[in-house]
mmCIF file of C-alpha atoms in Angstrom:
data_model
loop_
_atom_site.group_PDB
_atom_site.id
_atom_site.type_symbol
_atom_site.label_atom_id
_atom_site.label_comp_id
_atom_site.label_asym_id
_atom_site.label_seq_id
_atom_site.Cartn_x
_atom_site.Cartn_y
_atom_site.Cartn_z
ATOM 1 C CA UNK A 24 22.747 151.353 174.805
ATOM 2 C CA UNK A 25 19.887 152.089 172.179
ATOM 3 C CA UNK A 26 20.238 155.850 172.831
ATOM 4 C CA UNK A 27 23.878 155.872 171.849
ATOM 5 C CA UNK A 28 23.464 153.594 168.910
ATOM 6 C CA UNK A 29 20.601 156.371 167.471
ATOM 7 C CA UNK A 30 22.831 159.233 168.551
ATOM 8 C CA UNK A 31 25.849 157.839 166.413
ATOM 9 C CA UNK A 32 23.569 156.818 163.533
ATOM 10 C CA UNK A 33 21.992 160.241 163.409
ATOM 11 C CA UNK A 34 25.333 161.843 163.591
ATOM 12 C CA UNK A 35 26.611 159.915 160.415
ATOM 13 C CA UNK A 36 23.544 160.475 158.540
ATOM 14 C CA UNK A 37 23.966 164.359 159.293
ATOM 15 C CA UNK A 38 27.623 164.182 158.145
ATOM 16 C CA UNK A 39 26.690 162.337 154.775
ATOM 17 C CA UNK A 40 23.605 164.498 153.921
ATOM 18 C CA UNK A 41 25.886 167.628 154.582
ATOM 19 C CA UNK A 42 28.367 166.200 152.258
ATOM 20 C CA UNK A 43 25.710 165.664 149.609
ATOM 21 C CA UNK A 44 24.650 169.194 149.907
ATOM 22 C CA UNK A 45 28.201 170.400 149.799
ATOM 23 C CA UNK A 46 28.777 168.476 146.599
ATOM 24 C CA UNK A 47 25.511 169.769 145.107
ATOM 25 C CA UNK A 48 26.438 173.242 146.104
ATOM 26 C CA UNK A 49 30.021 173.043 144.535
ATOM 27 C CA UNK A 50 28.807 171.795 141.516
ATOM 28 C CA UNK A 51 25.952 174.352 140.817
ATOM 29 C CA UNK A 52 28.758 177.124 141.995
ATOM 30 C CA UNK A 53 31.435 175.703 139.872
ATOM 31 C CA UNK A 54 28.615 175.675 136.685
ATOM 32 C CA UNK A 55 27.487 179.508 137.163
ATOM 33 C CA UNK A 56 31.110 180.494 137.637
ATOM 34 C CA UNK A 57 32.277 179.113 134.264
ATOM 35 C CA UNK A 58 28.883 179.690 132.296
ATOM 36 C CA UNK A 59 27.896 182.801 133.907
ATOM 37 C CA UNK A 60 24.258 181.408 133.744
ATOM 38 C CA UNK A 61 22.314 179.444 136.000
ATOM 39 C CA UNK A 62 22.344 175.690 134.852
ATOM 40 C CA UNK A 63 18.752 174.400 135.849
ATOM 41 C CA UNK A 64 19.584 171.029 134.558
ATOM 42 C CA UNK A 65 22.098 170.043 137.002
ATOM 43 C CA UNK A 66 19.926 169.778 140.088
ATOM 44 C CA UNK A 67 17.270 167.881 138.028
ATOM 45 C CA UNK A 68 19.802 165.361 137.065
ATOM 46 C CA UNK A 69 21.049 165.234 140.927
ATOM 47 C CA UNK A 70 17.385 164.407 142.096
ATOM 48 C CA UNK A 71 16.915 161.873 139.400
ATOM 49 C CA UNK A 72 19.659 159.990 140.460
ATOM 50 C CA UNK A 73 18.896 160.130 144.001
ATOM 51 C CA UNK A 74 15.565 158.886 143.218
ATOM 52 C CA UNK A 75 16.870 155.918 141.149
ATOM 53 C CA UNK A 76 19.222 155.101 143.985
ATOM 54 C CA UNK A 77 16.513 155.498 146.530
ATOM 55 C CA UNK A 78 14.209 152.869 144.371
ATOM 56 C CA UNK A 79 17.322 150.391 144.096
ATOM 57 C CA UNK A 80 18.012 150.583 147.592
ATOM 58 C CA UNK A 81 14.434 149.724 148.395
ATOM 59 C CA UNK A 82 13.579 147.130 145.874
ATOM 60 C CA UNK A 83 16.698 145.219 145.465
ATOM 61 C CA UNK A 84 18.056 145.635 149.173
ATOM 62 C CA UNK A 85 21.591 146.448 148.214
ATOM 63 C CA UNK A 86 23.650 148.772 150.510
ATOM 64 C CA UNK A 87 22.818 152.577 149.848
ATOM 65 C CA UNK A 88 26.641 153.137 149.717
ATOM 66 C CA UNK A 89 27.121 150.498 147.021
ATOM 67 C CA UNK A 90 24.346 151.768 145.199
ATOM 68 C CA UNK A 91 26.001 155.208 145.366
ATOM 69 C CA UNK A 92 29.148 153.644 143.634
ATOM 70 C CA UNK A 93 27.166 152.219 141.123
ATOM 71 C CA UNK A 94 24.935 155.112 140.205
ATOM 72 C CA UNK A 95 28.087 157.593 140.041
ATOM 73 C CA UNK A 96 29.364 156.273 136.591
ATOM 74 C CA UNK A 97 25.847 156.147 135.379
ATOM 75 C CA UNK A 98 25.270 159.611 135.999
ATOM 76 C CA UNK A 99 28.437 160.928 134.390
#
């Protein structure tokens, strides 16, 4: 029973992490495609938002998905 729960958790975590990487890649690609220069600031903001969400999740003990929804408008 424990092994199947761990496997499902690992699959879901992998899908979510892959989606995050895809979103970052698409953002950088669109930025580079429109500006024809590398936008170095965008990954820095993404890392800053991710770290802030991690800190909020750890200290306040809020669900990570809810923190993601809260941090999205803040980062825009």
